[in-house]
PDB file of C-alpha atoms and ligand atoms in Angstrom:
ATOM      1  CA  MET A   1    -127.749  68.092-188.065  1.00  0.00           C
ATOM      2  CA  GLU A   2    -125.280  65.595-186.718  1.00  0.00           C
ATOM      3  CA  ASP A   3    -124.710  62.389-188.593  1.00  0.00           C
ATOM      4  CA  THR A   4    -123.830  59.630-186.572  1.00  0.00           C
ATOM      5  CA  ASP A   5    -123.393  57.086-189.407  1.00  0.00           C
ATOM      6  CA  SER A   6    -119.701  57.138-189.603  1.00  0.00           C
ATOM      7  CA  THR A   7    -119.341  55.110-192.670  1.00  0.00           C
ATOM      8  CA  GLN A   8    -121.545  57.880-194.914  1.00  0.00           C
ATOM      9  CA  GLN A   9    -119.664  58.747-197.789  1.00  0.00           C
ATOM     10  CA  SER A  10    -121.814  61.029-199.595  1.00  0.00           C
ATOM     11  CA  VAL A  11    -123.282  64.016-197.991  1.00  0.00           C
ATOM     12  CA  LEU A  12    -126.854  63.679-196.526  1.00  0.00           C
ATOM     13  CA  ILE A  13    -129.196  65.960-198.359  1.00  0.00           C
ATOM     14  CA  LYS A  14    -132.032  65.341-196.217  1.00  0.00           C
ATOM     15  CA  THR A  15    -133.242  63.347-193.261  1.00  0.00           C
ATOM     16  CA  GLY A  16    -136.261  62.869-191.068  1.00  0.00           C
ATOM     17  CA  TRP A  17    -139.124  60.839-190.052  1.00  0.00           C
ATOM     18  CA  LEU A  18    -141.964  59.714-192.370  1.00  0.00           C
ATOM     19  CA  ASP A  19    -144.678  57.424-192.974  1.00  0.00           C
ATOM     20  CA  LYS A  20    -143.808  54.919-195.755  1.00  0.00           C
ATOM     21  CA  ASN A  21    -147.041  53.347-197.764  1.00  0.00           C
ATOM     22  CA  PRO A  22    -147.943  49.956-196.209  1.00  0.00           C
ATOM     23  CA  PRO A  23    -146.772  46.672-198.013  1.00  0.00           C
ATOM     24  CA  GLN A  24    -149.052  44.369-199.860  1.00  0.00           C
ATOM     25  CA  GLY A  25    -151.764  42.926-197.933  1.00  0.00           C
ATOM     26  CA  SER A  26    -151.638  45.748-195.007  1.00  0.00           C
ATOM     27  CA  TYR A  27    -153.279  49.040-194.606  1.00  0.00           C
ATOM     28  CA  ILE A  28    -151.145  50.603-191.828  1.00  0.00           C
ATOM     29  CA  PHE A  29    -148.806  53.112-192.720  1.00  0.00           C
ATOM     30  CA  GLN A  30    -144.883  52.247-191.331  1.00  0.00           C
ATOM     31  CA  LYS A  31    -143.454  55.315-189.265  1.00  0.00           C
ATOM     32  CA  ARG A  32    -139.432  55.134-190.997  1.00  0.00           C
ATOM     33  CA  TRP A  33    -136.450  57.034-190.424  1.00  0.00           C
ATOM     34  CA  VAL A  34    -135.636  58.322-194.017  1.00  0.00           C
ATOM     35  CA  LYS A  35    -132.039  59.437-195.293  1.00  0.00           C
ATOM     36  CA  LEU A  36    -131.386  60.927-198.758  1.00  0.00           C
ATOM     37  CA  ASP A  37    -128.082  61.588-200.138  1.00  0.00           C
ATOM     38  CA  LEU A  38    -126.896  61.927-203.942  1.00  0.00           C
ATOM     39  CA  ASP A  39    -126.804  58.203-204.316  1.00  0.00           C
ATOM     40  CA  TYR A  40    -129.593  56.605-202.143  1.00  0.00           C
ATOM     41  CA  LEU A  41    -132.972  56.926-200.420  1.00  0.00           C
ATOM     42  CA  ARG A  42    -132.691  54.925-197.510  1.00  0.00           C
ATOM     43  CA  TYR A  43    -135.337  54.032-194.829  1.00  0.00           C
ATOM     44  CA  TYR A  44    -134.790  52.459-191.334  1.00  0.00           C
ATOM     45  CA  GLU A  45    -137.040  51.182-188.419  1.00  0.00           C
ATOM     46  CA  SER A  46    -135.100  54.015-186.015  1.00  0.00           C
ATOM     47  CA  ASP A  47    -132.788  56.869-186.243  1.00  0.00           C
ATOM     48  CA  LYS A  48    -130.368  54.497-184.234  1.00  0.00           C
ATOM     49  CA  ASP A  49    -130.276  51.569-187.059  1.00  0.00           C
ATOM     50  CA  MET A  50    -126.909  51.113-189.164  1.00  0.00           C
ATOM     51  CA  TYR A  51    -128.569  49.111-191.831  1.00  0.00           C
ATOM     52  CA  SER A  52    -131.694  50.152-193.475  1.00  0.00           C
ATOM     53  CA  ASN A  53    -134.979  48.334-194.063  1.00  0.00           C
ATOM     54  CA  GLY A  54    -134.951  49.301-197.607  1.00  0.00           C
ATOM     55  CA  PHE A  55    -133.004  51.606-200.274  1.00  0.00           C
ATOM     56  CA  ILE A  56    -133.711  53.096-203.653  1.00  0.00           C
ATOM     57  CA  LYS A  57    -130.712  53.864-205.907  1.00  0.00           C
ATOM     58  CA  THR A  58    -131.367  57.608-206.913  1.00  0.00           C
ATOM     59  CA  ASN A  59    -130.077  56.950-210.367  1.00  0.00           C
ATOM     60  CA  PHE A  60    -133.100  54.405-211.010  1.00  0.00           C
ATOM     61  CA  ILE A  61    -135.451  57.148-209.520  1.00  0.00           C
ATOM     62  CA  ALA A  62    -137.665  58.499-212.605  1.00  0.00           C
ATOM     63  CA  GLU A  63    -139.828  61.046-211.199  1.00  0.00           C
ATOM     64  CA  VAL A  64    -140.821  62.325-207.514  1.00  0.00           C
ATOM     65  CA  ALA A  65    -144.026  64.328-207.210  1.00  0.00           C
ATOM     66  CA  PRO A  66    -146.784  65.153-204.684  1.00  0.00           C
ATOM     67  CA  CYS A  67    -149.619  62.961-204.708  1.00  0.00           C
ATOM     68  CA  GLY A  68    -152.650  64.241-202.175  1.00  0.00           C
ATOM     69  CA  ASP A  69    -152.299  65.599-198.842  1.00  0.00           C
ATOM     70  CA  GLN A  70    -148.907  65.466-197.325  1.00  0.00           C
ATOM     71  CA  LYS A  71    -147.882  62.635-199.469  1.00  0.00           C
ATOM     72  CA  PHE A  72    -145.563  62.180-202.364  1.00  0.00           C
ATOM     73  CA  GLU A  73    -144.787  59.391-204.643  1.00  0.00           C
ATOM     74  CA  VAL A  74    -141.330  58.017-205.629  1.00  0.00           C
ATOM     75  CA  ARG A  75    -141.442  56.195-208.973  1.00  0.00           C
ATOM     76  CA  THR A  76    -139.064  53.770-210.315  1.00  0.00           C
ATOM     77  CA  SER A  77    -139.406  51.740-213.380  1.00  0.00           C
ATOM     78  CA  ASN A  78    -141.435  48.833-211.930  1.00  0.00           C
ATOM     79  CA  ARG A  79    -142.234  49.879-208.165  1.00  0.00           C
ATOM     80  CA  ASP A  80    -143.492  53.167-206.909  1.00  0.00           C
ATOM     81  CA  PHE A  81    -143.453  54.066-203.077  1.00  0.00           C
ATOM     82  CA  VAL A  82    -145.564  56.655-201.282  1.00  0.00           C
ATOM     83  CA  PHE A  83    -144.234  58.765-198.045  1.00  0.00           C
ATOM     84  CA  ARG A  84    -146.411  60.534-196.005  1.00  0.00           C
ATOM     85  CA  ALA A  85    -144.974  63.913-194.219  1.00  0.00           C
ATOM     86  CA  GLU A  86    -146.467  65.325-190.986  1.00  0.00           C
ATOM     87  CA  SER A  87    -147.448  68.364-193.095  1.00  0.00           C
ATOM     88  CA  ASP A  88    -147.532  69.959-196.814  1.00  0.00           C
ATOM     89  CA  GLU A  89    -144.739  72.284-195.652  1.00  0.00           C
ATOM     90  CA  VAL A  90    -142.394  69.257-195.099  1.00  0.00           C
ATOM     91  CA  ARG A  91    -143.683  66.929-198.176  1.00  0.00           C
ATOM     92  CA  ASN A  92    -142.751  70.070-200.173  1.00  0.00           C
ATOM     93  CA  GLU A  93    -139.253  70.082-198.831  1.00  0.00           C
ATOM     94  CA  TRP A  94    -138.630  66.469-199.358  1.00  0.00           C
ATOM     95  CA  VAL A  95    -140.067  66.990-203.260  1.00  0.00           C
ATOM     96  CA  LYS A  96    -137.344  69.911-203.234  1.00  0.00           C
ATOM     97  CA  ALA A  97    -134.874  67.544-201.857  1.00  0.00           C
ATOM     98  CA  PHE A  98    -135.128  65.088-204.561  1.00  0.00           C
ATOM     99  CA  LYS A  99    -135.117  68.176-207.205  1.00  0.00           C
ATOM    100  CA  GLN A 100    -131.787  69.003-205.700  1.00  0.00           C
ATOM    101  CA  VAL A 101    -130.308  65.401-205.876  1.00  0.00           C
ATOM    102  CA  VAL A 102    -131.510  65.175-209.953  1.00  0.00           C
ATOM    103  CA  ASP A 103    -129.781  68.624-210.330  1.00  0.00           C
ATOM    104  CA  GLU A 104    -126.612  67.680-208.400  1.00  0.00           C
ATOM    105  CA  LYS A 105    -126.247  64.105-210.393  1.00  0.00           C
ATOM    106  CA  ARG A 106    -126.709  66.016-213.698  1.00  0.00           C
ATOM    107  CA  ASN A 107    -123.927  68.663-212.811  1.00  0.00           C
ATOM    108  CA  ARG A 108    -121.776  65.875-211.827  1.00  0.00           C
ATOM    109  CA  LEU A 109    -122.349  63.762-214.691  1.00  0.00           C
ATOM    110  CA  SER A 110    -121.123  66.907-217.000  1.00  0.00           C
ATOM    111  CA  THR A 111    -118.212  67.665-214.926  1.00  0.00           C
ATOM    112  CA  TYR A 112    -116.762  64.499-214.249  1.00  0.00           C
ATOM    113  CA  HIS A 113    -117.892  61.923-216.972  1.00  0.00           C
ATOM    114  CA  PRO A 114    -117.905  59.212-214.358  1.00  0.00           C
ATOM    115  CA  VAL A 115    -118.776  55.279-215.385  1.00  0.00           C
ATOM    116  CA  PRO A 116    -122.338  55.263-214.309  1.00  0.00           C
ATOM    117  CA  ILE A 117    -122.803  53.194-211.366  1.00  0.00           C
ATOM    118  CA  ASN A 118    -125.348  50.787-212.848  1.00  0.00           C
ATOM    119  CA  SER A 119    -122.850  50.010-215.774  1.00  0.00           C
ATOM    120  CA  MET A 120    -120.132  48.571-213.463  1.00  0.00           C
ATOM    121  CA  GLY A 121    -120.141  45.056-212.907  1.00  0.00           C
ATOM    122  CA  ALA A 122    -120.402  43.278-209.723  1.00  0.00           C
ATOM    123  CA  ASP A 123    -117.418  41.582-208.637  1.00  0.00           C
ATOM    124  CA  LYS A 124    -119.688  38.767-207.587  1.00  0.00           C
ATOM    125  CA  SER A 125    -123.412  38.257-207.531  1.00  0.00           C
ATOM    126  CA  GLY A 126    -126.001  35.491-207.142  1.00  0.00           C
ATOM    127  CA  PHE A 127    -128.659  34.104-204.327  1.00  0.00           C
ATOM    128  CA  LEU A 128    -127.732  33.364-200.860  1.00  0.00           C
ATOM    129  CA  GLU A 129    -129.721  31.899-197.467  1.00  0.00           C
ATOM    130  CA  LEU A 130    -129.438  34.629-194.947  1.00  0.00           C
ATOM    131  CA  ARG A 131    -130.306  33.727-191.777  1.00  0.00           C
ATOM    132  CA  GLY A 132    -133.533  35.309-190.738  1.00  0.00           C
ATOM    133  CA  PHE A 133    -134.832  35.594-194.049  1.00  0.00           C
ATOM    134  CA  ARG A 134    -137.423  32.852-195.311  1.00  0.00           C
ATOM    135  CA  ASN A 135    -136.567  33.137-198.974  1.00  0.00           C
ATOM    136  CA  LYS A 136    -133.042  33.521-200.536  1.00  0.00           C
ATOM    137  CA  VAL A 137    -131.749  36.923-200.722  1.00  0.00           C
ATOM    138  CA  TYR A 138    -129.948  38.268-203.929  1.00  0.00           C
ATOM    139  CA  VAL A 139    -126.705  39.537-202.817  1.00  0.00           C
ATOM    140  CA  GLU A 140    -124.081  41.536-204.842  1.00  0.00           C
ATOM    141  CA  VAL A 141    -120.306  42.485-203.990  1.00  0.00           C
ATOM    142  CA  VAL A 142    -119.497  45.567-206.071  1.00  0.00           C
ATOM    143  CA  MET A 143    -115.975  47.181-205.219  1.00  0.00           C
ATOM    144  CA  ASP A 144    -116.355  48.217-201.537  1.00  0.00           C
ATOM    145  CA  LYS A 145    -119.662  47.102-200.793  1.00  0.00           C
ATOM    146  CA  VAL A 146    -122.131  44.346-200.329  1.00  0.00           C
ATOM    147  CA  PHE A 147    -125.850  44.670-201.501  1.00  0.00           C
ATOM    148  CA  LEU A 148    -128.603  42.940-200.545  1.00  0.00           C
ATOM    149  CA  TYR A 149    -131.802  42.468-202.547  1.00  0.00           C
ATOM    150  CA  LYS A 150    -135.193  40.628-202.130  1.00  0.00           C
ATOM    151  CA  SER A 151    -134.931  39.323-205.713  1.00  0.00           C
ATOM    152  CA  ALA A 152    -133.281  39.542-208.922  1.00  0.00           C
ATOM    153  CA  GLU A 153    -136.081  41.731-210.621  1.00  0.00           C
ATOM    154  CA  ASP A 154    -135.598  44.300-207.040  1.00  0.00           C
ATOM    155  CA  HIS A 155    -131.958  44.439-208.111  1.00  0.00           C
ATOM    156  CA  ALA A 156    -132.870  45.194-211.660  1.00  0.00           C
ATOM    157  CA  SER A 157    -134.770  48.118-210.744  1.00  0.00           C
ATOM    158  CA  GLY A 158    -132.321  49.753-208.087  1.00  0.00           C
ATOM    159  CA  VAL A 159    -134.502  48.561-205.248  1.00  0.00           C
ATOM    160  CA  GLY A 160    -132.857  46.853-202.223  1.00  0.00           C
ATOM    161  CA  LEU A 161    -132.929  45.719-198.853  1.00  0.00           C
ATOM    162  CA  LYS A 162    -129.586  47.024-197.316  1.00  0.00           C
ATOM    163  CA  PHE A 163    -125.864  47.478-198.615  1.00  0.00           C
ATOM    164  CA  ILE A 164    -122.841  47.100-196.021  1.00  0.00           C
ATOM    165  CA  ASP A 165    -119.799  49.105-196.055  1.00  0.00           C
ATOM    166  CA  MET A 166    -117.004  46.428-195.851  1.00  0.00           C
ATOM    167  CA  ASN A 167    -114.527  48.948-194.471  1.00  0.00           C
ATOM    168  CA  LEU A 168    -115.831  47.620-190.964  1.00  0.00           C
ATOM    169  CA  GLY A 169    -116.574  44.094-192.181  1.00  0.00           C
ATOM    170  CA  SER A 170    -114.884  40.841-191.407  1.00  0.00           C
ATOM    171  CA  VAL A 171    -115.437  37.250-193.068  1.00  0.00           C
ATOM    172  CA  LYS A 172    -115.064  34.090-191.163  1.00  0.00           C
ATOM    173  CA  ASP A 173    -116.166  30.660-192.220  1.00  0.00           C
ATOM    174  CA  SER A 174    -118.568  29.066-190.040  1.00  0.00           C
ATOM    175  CA  ASP A 175    -119.428  25.768-191.683  1.00  0.00           C
ATOM    176  CA  ARG A 176    -119.097  23.517-194.645  1.00  0.00           C
ATOM    177  CA  ARG A 177    -121.313  25.971-196.975  1.00  0.00           C
ATOM    178  CA  SER A 178    -121.560  28.711-194.457  1.00  0.00           C
ATOM    179  CA  PHE A 179    -119.848  31.906-193.509  1.00  0.00           C
ATOM    180  CA  ASP A 180    -120.504  34.807-191.471  1.00  0.00           C
ATOM    181  CA  LEU A 181    -120.027  38.787-192.392  1.00  0.00           C
ATOM    182  CA  THR A 182    -119.435  40.073-189.133  1.00  0.00           C
ATOM    183  CA  THR A 183    -119.580  44.319-188.331  1.00  0.00           C
ATOM    184  CA  PRO A 184    -119.320  45.725-185.535  1.00  0.00           C
ATOM    185  CA  TYR A 185    -123.167  46.465-185.592  1.00  0.00           C
ATOM    186  CA  LYS A 186    -124.384  43.190-186.886  1.00  0.00           C
ATOM    187  CA  THR A 187    -123.570  39.665-188.076  1.00  0.00           C
ATOM    188  CA  PHE A 188    -124.847  38.580-191.508  1.00  0.00           C
ATOM    189  CA  SER A 189    -124.847  34.324-191.756  1.00  0.00           C
ATOM    190  CA  PHE A 190    -125.065  33.296-195.034  1.00  0.00           C
ATOM    191  CA  SER A 191    -125.013  29.833-196.863  1.00  0.00           C
ATOM    192  CA  ALA A 192    -124.250  29.014-200.406  1.00  0.00           C
ATOM    193  CA  ASP A 193    -125.184  25.984-202.502  1.00  0.00           C
ATOM    194  CA  SER A 194    -122.014  24.359-202.113  1.00  0.00           C
ATOM    195  CA  GLU A 195    -118.471  24.470-200.578  1.00  0.00           C
ATOM    196  CA  SER A 196    -116.849  25.743-203.585  1.00  0.00           C
ATOM    197  CA  GLU A 197    -119.487  28.409-204.154  1.00  0.00           C
ATOM    198  CA  LYS A 198    -119.123  29.628-200.755  1.00  0.00           C
ATOM    199  CA  GLY A 199    -115.097  29.659-201.273  1.00  0.00           C
ATOM    200  CA  GLU A 200    -115.766  31.864-204.190  1.00  0.00           C
ATOM    201  CA  TRP A 201    -118.106  34.405-201.796  1.00  0.00           C
ATOM    202  CA  VAL A 202    -115.744  34.512-199.156  1.00  0.00           C
ATOM    203  CA  GLU A 203    -112.819  35.361-201.526  1.00  0.00           C
ATOM    204  CA  ALA A 204    -115.081  38.114-203.144  1.00  0.00           C
ATOM    205  CA  MET A 205    -115.852  39.795-199.959  1.00  0.00           C
ATOM    206  CA  LEU A 206    -112.560  39.610-198.684  1.00  0.00           C
ATOM    207  CA  GLN A 207    -111.566  41.420-201.732  1.00  0.00           C
ATOM    208  CA  SER A 208    -114.291  44.020-201.340  1.00  0.00           C
ATOM    209  CA  ILE A 209    -112.912  44.572-197.696  1.00  0.00           C
ATOM    210  CA  GLY A 210    -109.370  45.389-199.314  1.00  0.00           C
ATOM    211  CA  GLU A 211    -111.002  47.738-201.821  1.00  0.00           C
ATOM    212  CA  ALA A 212    -112.872  49.531-198.823  1.00  0.00           C
ATOM    213  CA  LEU A 213    -109.109  49.430-196.817  1.00  0.00           C
ATOM    214  CA  SER A 214    -107.440  50.776-200.226  1.00  0.00           C
ATOM    215  CA  ASN A 215    -109.990  53.957-200.404  1.00  0.00           C
ATOM    216  CA  LEU A 216    -108.017  57.041-198.844  1.00  0.00           C
ATOM    217  CA  GLU A 217    -111.144  58.320-197.608  1.00  0.00           C
ATOM    218  CA  VAL A 218    -111.923  55.504-195.758  1.00  0.00           C
ATOM    219  CA  ALA A 219    -108.376  55.186-194.545  1.00  0.00           C
ATOM    220  CA  LYS A 220    -108.607  58.674-193.026  1.00  0.00           C
ATOM    221  CA  LYS A 221    -111.465  57.677-191.220  1.00  0.00           C
ATOM    222  CA  ILE A 222    -109.679  54.755-189.824  1.00  0.00           C
ATOM    223  CA  TRP A 223    -107.143  57.036-188.547  1.00  0.00           C
ATOM    224  CA  LEU A 224    -110.208  58.935-186.557  1.00  0.00           C
ATOM    225  CA  VAL A 225    -109.816  56.210-184.135  1.00  0.00           C
ATOM    226  CA  GLU A 226    -107.071  56.840-181.598  1.00  0.00           C
ATOM    227  CA  ALA A 227    -106.113  52.932-181.714  1.00  0.00           C
ATOM    228  CA  ASN A 228    -105.293  53.178-185.446  1.00  0.00           C
ATOM    229  CA  ARG A 229    -103.063  55.805-185.265  1.00  0.00           C
ATOM    230  CA  ARG A 230     -99.867  53.476-184.653  1.00  0.00           C
ATOM    231  CA  CYS A 231     -98.602  50.416-185.875  1.00  0.00           C
ATOM    232  CA  ALA A 232    -100.433  47.517-184.035  1.00  0.00           C
ATOM    233  CA  ASP A 233     -96.895  45.784-183.687  1.00  0.00           C
ATOM    234  CA  CYS A 234     -94.147  48.284-183.217  1.00  0.00           C
ATOM    235  CA  ASN A 235     -96.244  51.334-182.433  1.00  0.00           C
ATOM    236  CA  ALA A 236     -94.708  53.728-185.238  1.00  0.00           C
ATOM    237  CA  PRO A 237     -97.034  56.539-186.304  1.00  0.00           C
ATOM    238  CA  ASN A 238     -99.405  56.884-189.108  1.00  0.00           C
ATOM    239  CA  PRO A 239     -99.542  53.200-190.138  1.00  0.00           C
ATOM    240  CA  ASP A 240    -100.736  52.871-193.677  1.00  0.00           C
ATOM    241  CA  TRP A 241    -101.156  49.007-193.907  1.00  0.00           C
ATOM    242  CA  ALA A 242    -103.495  46.886-192.667  1.00  0.00           C
ATOM    243  CA  SER A 243    -104.254  43.163-192.104  1.00  0.00           C
ATOM    244  CA  ILE A 244    -107.725  42.574-193.645  1.00  0.00           C
ATOM    245  CA  ASN A 245    -108.333  39.205-191.816  1.00  0.00           C
ATOM    246  CA  LEU A 246    -106.466  40.174-188.452  1.00  0.00           C
ATOM    247  CA  CYS A 247    -108.264  43.645-188.695  1.00  0.00           C
ATOM    248  CA  VAL A 248    -105.124  45.805-187.654  1.00  0.00           C
ATOM    249  CA  VAL A 249    -103.337  48.367-189.117  1.00  0.00           C
ATOM    250  CA  MET A 250     -99.605  48.583-189.275  1.00  0.00           C
ATOM    251  CA  CYS A 251     -96.372  50.368-190.725  1.00  0.00           C
ATOM    252  CA  LYS A 252     -94.573  49.247-193.947  1.00  0.00           C
ATOM    253  CA  ARG A 253     -91.957  47.337-192.303  1.00  0.00           C
ATOM    254  CA  CYS A 254     -94.160  45.213-190.255  1.00  0.00           C
ATOM    255  CA  ALA A 255     -96.359  44.981-193.187  1.00  0.00           C
ATOM    256  CA  GLY A 256     -93.722  43.263-194.833  1.00  0.00           C
ATOM    257  CA  GLU A 257     -93.109  40.849-192.027  1.00  0.00           C
ATOM    258  CA  HIS A 258     -96.851  40.155-191.890  1.00  0.00           C
ATOM    259  CA  ARG A 259     -96.666  39.298-195.720  1.00  0.00           C
ATOM    260  CA  SER A 260     -93.791  36.917-195.151  1.00  0.00           C
ATOM    261  CA  LEU A 261     -96.084  34.866-192.977  1.00  0.00           C
ATOM    262  CA  GLY A 262     -98.112  33.988-195.967  1.00  0.00           C
ATOM    263  CA  PRO A 263    -101.895  34.966-196.982  1.00  0.00           C
ATOM    264  CA  ASN A 264    -103.157  32.267-194.860  1.00  0.00           C
ATOM    265  CA  ILE A 265    -102.241  33.965-191.753  1.00  0.00           C
ATOM    266  CA  SER A 266    -102.208  37.588-192.489  1.00  0.00           C
ATOM    267  CA  LYS A 267    -103.769  39.080-195.564  1.00  0.00           C
ATOM    268  CA  VAL A 268    -101.964  42.502-196.268  1.00  0.00           C
ATOM    269  CA  ARG A 269    -103.208  45.620-198.249  1.00  0.00           C
ATOM    270  CA  SER A 270    -102.136  48.916-198.589  1.00  0.00           C
ATOM    271  CA  LEU A 271    -104.502  51.612-197.298  1.00  0.00           C
ATOM    272  CA  LYS A 272    -103.510  53.923-200.427  1.00  0.00           C
ATOM    273  CA  MET A 273    -103.762  51.297-202.796  1.00  0.00           C
ATOM    274  CA  ASP A 274    -105.066  52.423-206.075  1.00  0.00           C
ATOM    275  CA  HIS A 275    -108.633  52.202-206.499  1.00  0.00           C
ATOM    276  CA  LYS A 276    -110.091  49.745-208.903  1.00  0.00           C
ATOM    277  CA  VAL A 277    -112.322  52.241-210.462  1.00  0.00           C
ATOM    278  CA  TRP A 278    -109.098  53.986-211.889  1.00  0.00           C
ATOM    279  CA  THR A 279    -109.174  51.931-215.056  1.00  0.00           C
ATOM    280  CA  GLN A 280    -106.874  52.747-217.942  1.00  0.00           C
ATOM    281  CA  GLU A 281    -109.872  54.188-219.872  1.00  0.00           C
ATOM    282  CA  LEU A 282    -110.656  56.613-217.162  1.00  0.00           C
ATOM    283  CA  ILE A 283    -107.111  57.769-216.758  1.00  0.00           C
ATOM    284  CA  GLU A 284    -106.853  58.439-220.839  1.00  0.00           C
ATOM    285  CA  VAL A 285    -109.853  60.614-221.063  1.00  0.00           C
ATOM    286  CA  HIS A 286    -108.445  63.009-218.337  1.00  0.00           C
TER     287      HIS A 286
HETATM  288 ZN1  LIG B 301     -94.700  48.537-187.181  1.00  0.00          ZN
END
C-alpha cells in the first residue's frame, strides 16, 4: 500500500476503514480511516486527511481483544475504544497487527534501551484557545512535534486529538495574545492568556521547528523536493542549513551571512545539528 503521508516517520503496520464506536450520547458508529504504526493508532475522517481526529499512543494501550461480531476493543488505562471491521477476518487481522506492535516494541526495548516516550518531559505544555474548538485544548510541545489533547486527563492516558510534525510548520504572531501555527495543510490559530504566555509558546514552537529540521531523516526528506536541493541564495548544491523563520534552505556560507543579520531577521539552524535525545546519559550507555 502506498503511503501518501510524507512526514510519516514510523513504518505503517496496518491501514484501513473501520467503524469507530460512537461518542457519548450517540448510537451511530463513525466511519474512520485508521492507521496503525509502532508509536500511534490514529483515526481520520478520510484517507486524504493530514491530521487525525484522534490518536492513541501505543505505549499506553493495555490490551486489544475481539469483542463480539466483527468488533475489537482497544483498552487504555481510563478509556476503551471499540472498532468494527467489515468481517471477522478483517477484525482478526487488526488484532494480529496490534500484537505485532506490542512484540516489536518489546524487541526494540531490549535492543536499544531507549528513553521511554512518556518519561521525556515536554518543552512546554498547558492550555490554549484554539479556533474552531469551544473549550481550551491541552497543548504539548515535545521535541519536533506539537500534540493537541481534549483535556489534561486525556493527555495523561495517551489519548489525543492530533499532532503536528513541525518540519513543515511555521509560526507567526497574529495578535497581542494570539499566534498562528501554519502548515501547508492547515493553519492552527491559538490564543494564550497573556502576551508573555504567548511569547513563551511562540519560542517553544520555533525551537520545535529547529528540532525537526535538525533531524537528518527530515533533512533527507526536505532534499526530496527539487527546490530544496540548491541554496536559496547562491544556488550551491546540497544546502544543509535552513532559516527556520524564512523557510528556506541554504549553504553554510550563506547561512553565515544570514546569521550576521541577527535572529530577528533570520533564525539559522543546521539541518544536521545534533538531536536533543542524545543526552550525556544515552551516549555513555553505548
Ligand atoms: Zn549559498
